CSV table of C-alpha atoms in Angstrom, one decimal:
chain,number,residue,atom,x,y,z
A,1,UNK,CA,86.9,100.5,95.1
A,2,UNK,CA,87.9,97.0,93.9
A,3,UNK,CA,85.1,94.5,93.5
A,4,UNK,CA,84.9,90.8,93.9
A,5,UNK,CA,85.9,88.8,91.0
A,6,UNK,CA,85.4,85.6,89.5
A,7,UNK,CA,88.1,83.1,88.0
A,8,UNK,CA,91.2,84.9,86.9
A,9,UNK,CA,93.7,81.9,86.8
A,10,UNK,CA,95.6,79.7,84.2
A,11,UNK,CA,94.8,76.8,86.4
A,12,UNK,CA,98.3,76.3,87.5
A,13,UNK,CA,99.7,75.8,91.1
A,14,UNK,CA,103.4,76.9,92.0
A,15,UNK,CA,105.0,75.8,95.2
A,16,UNK,CA,105.6,78.9,97.5
A,17,UNK,CA,107.9,76.8,99.8
A,18,UNK,CA,111.3,78.0,98.6
A,19,UNK,CA,110.2,81.7,98.4
A,20,UNK,CA,108.5,81.3,101.9
A,21,UNK,CA,111.9,80.1,103.5
A,22,UNK,CA,113.7,82.8,101.8
A,23,UNK,CA,111.3,85.3,103.3
A,24,UNK,CA,111.6,83.8,106.8
A,25,UNK,CA,115.4,84.0,106.7
A,26,UNK,CA,115.3,87.8,105.5
A,27,UNK,CA,112.8,88.6,108.2
A,28,UNK,CA,115.1,87.1,110.8
A,29,UNK,CA,117.8,89.5,109.4
A,30,UNK,CA,115.4,92.3,109.8
A,31,UNK,CA,115.0,91.4,113.4
A,32,UNK,CA,118.7,91.4,113.9
A,33,UNK,CA,119.0,94.7,112.3
A,34,UNK,CA,116.4,96.0,114.7
A,35,UNK,CA,118.4,94.6,117.6
A,36,UNK,CA,121.3,96.5,116.3
A,37,UNK,CA,119.4,99.7,115.9
A,38,UNK,CA,118.2,99.3,119.5
A,39,UNK,CA,121.9,98.9,120.6
A,40,UNK,CA,122.9,102.1,118.8
A,41,UNK,CA,119.9,104.0,120.0
A,42,UNK,CA,120.6,103.1,123.6
A,43,UNK,CA,124.4,104.2,123.0
A,44,UNK,CA,123.2,107.4,121.4
A,45,UNK,CA,120.9,108.1,124.3
A,46,UNK,CA,123.7,107.7,126.9
A,47,UNK,CA,126.3,109.9,125.0
A,48,UNK,CA,123.8,112.6,124.4
A,49,UNK,CA,122.6,112.6,127.9
A,50,UNK,CA,126.1,112.7,129.4
A,51,UNK,CA,127.1,115.5,126.8
A,52,UNK,CA,124.1,117.6,127.7
A,53,UNK,CA,125.1,117.3,131.5
A,54,UNK,CA,128.6,118.5,130.6
A,55,UNK,CA,127.2,121.3,128.2
A,56,UNK,CA,129.3,119.5,125.3
A,57,UNK,CA,126.4,119.8,122.9
A,58,UNK,CA,126.5,123.5,123.3
A,59,UNK,CA,130.1,124.4,124.2
A,60,UNK,CA,132.5,121.5,123.9
A,61,UNK,CA,134.2,118.9,121.8
A,62,UNK,CA,131.1,117.2,120.1
A,63,UNK,CA,133.2,114.3,118.5
A,64,UNK,CA,131.6,111.7,120.9
A,65,UNK,CA,128.1,113.0,120.1
A,66,UNK,CA,128.8,112.9,116.3
A,67,UNK,CA,130.2,109.5,116.4
A,68,UNK,CA,127.0,108.2,118.3
A,69,UNK,CA,125.0,110.0,115.7
A,70,UNK,CA,126.8,108.4,112.8
A,71,UNK,CA,126.6,105.0,114.4
A,72,UNK,CA,122.7,105.3,114.9
A,73,UNK,CA,122.3,106.5,111.4
A,74,UNK,CA,124.3,103.5,110.2
A,75,UNK,CA,122.1,101.2,112.1
A,76,UNK,CA,119.0,102.9,110.4
A,77,UNK,CA,120.7,102.5,107.0
A,78,UNK,CA,121.4,98.8,107.6
A,79,UNK,CA,117.8,98.2,108.7
A,80,UNK,CA,116.4,99.9,105.6
A,81,UNK,CA,118.9,97.8,103.4
A,82,UNK,CA,117.4,94.6,104.9
A,83,UNK,CA,113.9,95.8,104.8
A,84,UNK,CA,114.1,96.6,101.1
A,85,UNK,CA,115.5,93.1,100.3
A,86,UNK,CA,112.8,91.4,102.4
A,87,UNK,CA,110.1,93.5,100.9
A,88,UNK,CA,111.1,92.4,97.3
A,89,UNK,CA,111.1,88.7,98.2
A,90,UNK,CA,108.0,89.0,100.3
A,91,UNK,CA,106.1,90.5,97.5
A,92,UNK,CA,107.2,87.8,95.3
A,93,UNK,CA,106.0,85.1,97.7
A,94,UNK,CA,102.8,87.2,98.3
A,95,UNK,CA,102.0,87.2,94.6
A,96,UNK,CA,102.5,83.5,94.3
A,97,UNK,CA,100.2,82.6,97.2
A,98,UNK,CA,97.6,84.9,95.8
A,99,UNK,CA,97.8,83.0,92.4
A,100,UNK,CA,97.6,79.9,94.1
A,101,UNK,CA,94.6,80.9,96.1
A,102,UNK,CA,92.9,81.9,92.7
A,103,UNK,CA,93.3,78.2,91.7
A,104,UNK,CA,92.0,76.9,95.2
A,105,UNK,CA,88.8,79.2,95.1
A,106,UNK,CA,88.4,82.0,92.7
A,107,UNK,CA,85.5,83.4,94.5
A,108,UNK,CA,87.0,84.0,97.8
A,109,UNK,CA,88.7,87.2,96.9
A,110,UNK,CA,87.4,90.8,96.8
A,111,UNK,CA,90.3,92.0,94.8
A,112,UNK,CA,91.9,90.9,91.5
A,113,UNK,CA,95.3,89.1,91.8
A,114,UNK,CA,97.3,92.1,90.6
A,115,UNK,CA,96.5,93.8,93.8
A,116,UNK,CA,98.7,91.4,95.7
A,117,UNK,CA,101.5,93.8,94.7
A,118,UNK,CA,99.7,97.0,93.9
A,119,UNK,CA,97.8,97.2,97.1
A,120,UNK,CA,101.1,98.0,99.0
A,121,UNK,CA,101.8,101.1,96.9
A,122,UNK,CA,98.5,102.9,97.3
A,123,UNK,CA,98.9,106.0,99.5
A,124,UNK,CA,96.9,105.4,102.6
A,125,UNK,CA,95.1,102.5,101.1
A,126,UNK,CA,98.2,100.5,102.0
A,127,UNK,CA,96.9,100.5,105.6
A,128,UNK,CA,94.1,98.3,104.6
A,129,UNK,CA,94.2,96.9,101.2
A,130,UNK,CA,97.1,94.4,101.5
A,131,UNK,CA,95.2,92.9,104.6
A,132,UNK,CA,92.2,92.6,102.5
A,133,UNK,CA,94.2,90.7,100.0
A,134,UNK,CA,95.7,88.5,102.4
A,135,UNK,CA,92.4,87.8,104.2
A,136,UNK,CA,91.1,86.4,100.8
A,137,UNK,CA,94.2,84.2,100.3
A,138,UNK,CA,93.8,82.8,103.9
A,139,UNK,CA,90.2,81.9,103.2
A,140,UNK,CA,90.9,80.3,99.9
A,141,UNK,CA,93.9,78.4,101.3
A,142,UNK,CA,92.2,77.2,104.5
A,143,UNK,CA,92.2,73.1,104.6
A,144,UNK,CA,88.6,71.9,103.6
A,145,UNK,CA,88.1,74.7,101.0
A,146,UNK,CA,84.7,76.4,100.5
A,147,UNK,CA,83.0,73.4,102.3
A,148,UNK,CA,84.4,74.3,105.8
A,149,UNK,CA,84.9,77.7,107.8
A,150,UNK,CA,88.3,79.4,107.2
A,151,UNK,CA,91.0,78.8,109.6
A,152,UNK,CA,91.2,81.3,112.5
A,153,UNK,CA,92.6,84.6,111.5
A,154,UNK,CA,94.1,85.5,114.7
A,155,UNK,CA,97.7,85.2,113.6
A,156,UNK,CA,96.8,87.3,110.3
A,157,UNK,CA,95.4,90.1,112.3
A,158,UNK,CA,98.0,90.0,115.0
A,159,UNK,CA,100.8,90.4,112.3
A,160,UNK,CA,99.0,93.2,110.5
A,161,UNK,CA,98.3,95.0,113.6
A,162,UNK,CA,102.1,94.8,114.9
A,163,UNK,CA,103.3,96.0,111.3
A,164,UNK,CA,101.0,98.9,111.3
A,165,UNK,CA,102.0,99.9,114.9
A,166,UNK,CA,105.6,99.5,114.0
A,167,UNK,CA,105.4,101.6,110.9
A,168,UNK,CA,103.5,104.5,112.5
A,169,UNK,CA,105.7,104.7,115.6
A,170,UNK,CA,108.9,104.6,113.3
A,171,UNK,CA,107.7,107.4,111.0
A,172,UNK,CA,106.8,109.5,114.1
A,173,UNK,CA,110.1,108.9,115.7
A,174,UNK,CA,112.0,109.8,112.6
A,175,UNK,CA,110.1,113.0,112.2
A,176,UNK,CA,110.7,113.9,116.0
A,177,UNK,CA,114.3,113.2,115.5
A,178,UNK,CA,114.9,115.3,112.5
A,179,UNK,CA,113.1,118.1,114.1
A,180,UNK,CA,114.6,117.9,117.6
A,181,UNK,CA,115.7,121.2,118.7
A,182,UNK,CA,117.2,120.5,122.3
A,183,UNK,CA,118.4,117.5,124.2
A,184,UNK,CA,115.3,116.4,125.8
A,185,UNK,CA,113.5,116.2,122.3
A,186,UNK,CA,116.3,114.3,121.0
A,187,UNK,CA,116.2,111.8,123.8
A,188,UNK,CA,112.5,111.3,123.4
A,189,UNK,CA,112.9,110.9,119.6
A,190,UNK,CA,115.5,107.9,120.5
A,191,UNK,CA,113.1,106.4,123.0
A,192,UNK,CA,110.5,106.4,120.2
A,193,UNK,CA,112.9,104.9,117.8
A,194,UNK,CA,113.8,102.1,120.1
A,195,UNK,CA,110.1,101.4,120.7
A,196,UNK,CA,109.5,101.2,117.0
A,197,UNK,CA,112.3,98.6,116.7
A,198,UNK,CA,110.9,96.5,119.4
A,199,UNK,CA,107.5,96.6,117.8
A,200,UNK,CA,109.2,95.8,114.3
A,201,UNK,CA,110.9,92.8,116.0
A,202,UNK,CA,107.4,91.6,117.1
A,203,UNK,CA,106.0,92.3,113.6
A,204,UNK,CA,108.9,90.2,112.0
A,205,UNK,CA,108.4,87.2,114.3
A,206,UNK,CA,104.4,87.3,113.6
A,207,UNK,CA,105.3,87.6,109.9
A,208,UNK,CA,107.5,84.5,110.0
A,209,UNK,CA,104.8,82.7,111.7
A,210,UNK,CA,102.2,84.0,109.2
A,211,UNK,CA,104.3,83.1,106.1
A,212,UNK,CA,105.1,79.6,107.5
A,213,UNK,CA,101.4,78.9,108.3
A,214,UNK,CA,100.0,80.4,105.0
A,215,UNK,CA,102.6,78.3,103.1
A,216,UNK,CA,101.8,75.1,105.1
A,217,UNK,CA,98.0,75.7,104.4
A,218,UNK,CA,98.5,76.1,100.8
A,219,UNK,CA,100.5,72.8,100.9
A,220,UNK,CA,97.6,71.0,102.7
A,221,UNK,CA,95.2,72.5,100.5
A,222,UNK,CA,96.9,71.4,97.2
A,223,UNK,CA,97.4,67.9,98.6
A,224,UNK,CA,93.6,67.8,99.4
A,225,UNK,CA,92.7,68.6,95.8
A,226,UNK,CA,90.0,71.0,94.7
A,227,UNK,CA,86.4,71.2,95.9
A,228,UNK,CA,83.4,71.7,93.6
A,229,UNK,CA,83.5,75.6,93.7
A,230,UNK,CA,87.4,75.8,93.1
A,231,UNK,CA,89.2,75.5,89.8
A,232,UNK,CA,90.9,72.1,89.4
A,233,UNK,CA,94.7,71.9,89.5
A,234,UNK,CA,96.4,69.7,87.1
A,235,UNK,CA,97.8,66.4,88.5
A,236,UNK,CA,101.1,67.4,87.3
A,237,UNK,CA,101.0,70.7,89.5
A,238,UNK,CA,100.2,68.5,92.6
A,239,UNK,CA,103.0,66.1,91.8
A,240,UNK,CA,105.6,69.1,91.5
A,241,UNK,CA,104.3,70.7,94.7
A,242,UNK,CA,104.8,67.4,96.6
A,243,UNK,CA,108.4,67.0,95.3
A,244,UNK,CA,109.1,70.7,96.5
A,245,UNK,CA,108.1,69.6,100.0
């Protein structure tokens, strides 16, 4: 189990503003891909339902059914492409804010900086560990530093809860879609898929708010300067940060 650490920093701040903006744009693209997936799922549900009523799935020309299935699969592929691109940029941003948080307060963290990326790739552990890293970053980045209580974590918790719900429902929906043996099971899987997309849209919106808020908090924290328990950033770092804003 990861243990609390002391200072692990080179005493350098780097602005996360540009990366944060890129993450927000990509998260918006993920939400758009989710909307497209909902549309494709609704279309597939209509086609499959009508085909079943006419016994097309069992006896007739299944061209319309095949077309609806290909459209739905294409929407899933589009989503995965946008998700992977977003995940890469998000991890770069997340690592940067974690390193900055080490400068602000090296004692606010239960896990070493490398876990900012590694935590996402631990089987089962990735349902908890990234939130633990983010919580430490949030605490260290809160305006006022260690001399004041951390900023309320409601946004952090809401984003993480929505992300977990969307992930679990999406995995279950994909499993049900692959194993569907009749029209009823197929339609139910599509309903689950559309519900997962809706949850993912909520998670994307909350992620945008989280990224914007944490980036802004780090800007405020950098401008305020270090407290006595934190490692002091160099004046040149603060000037570069202000120019980035």
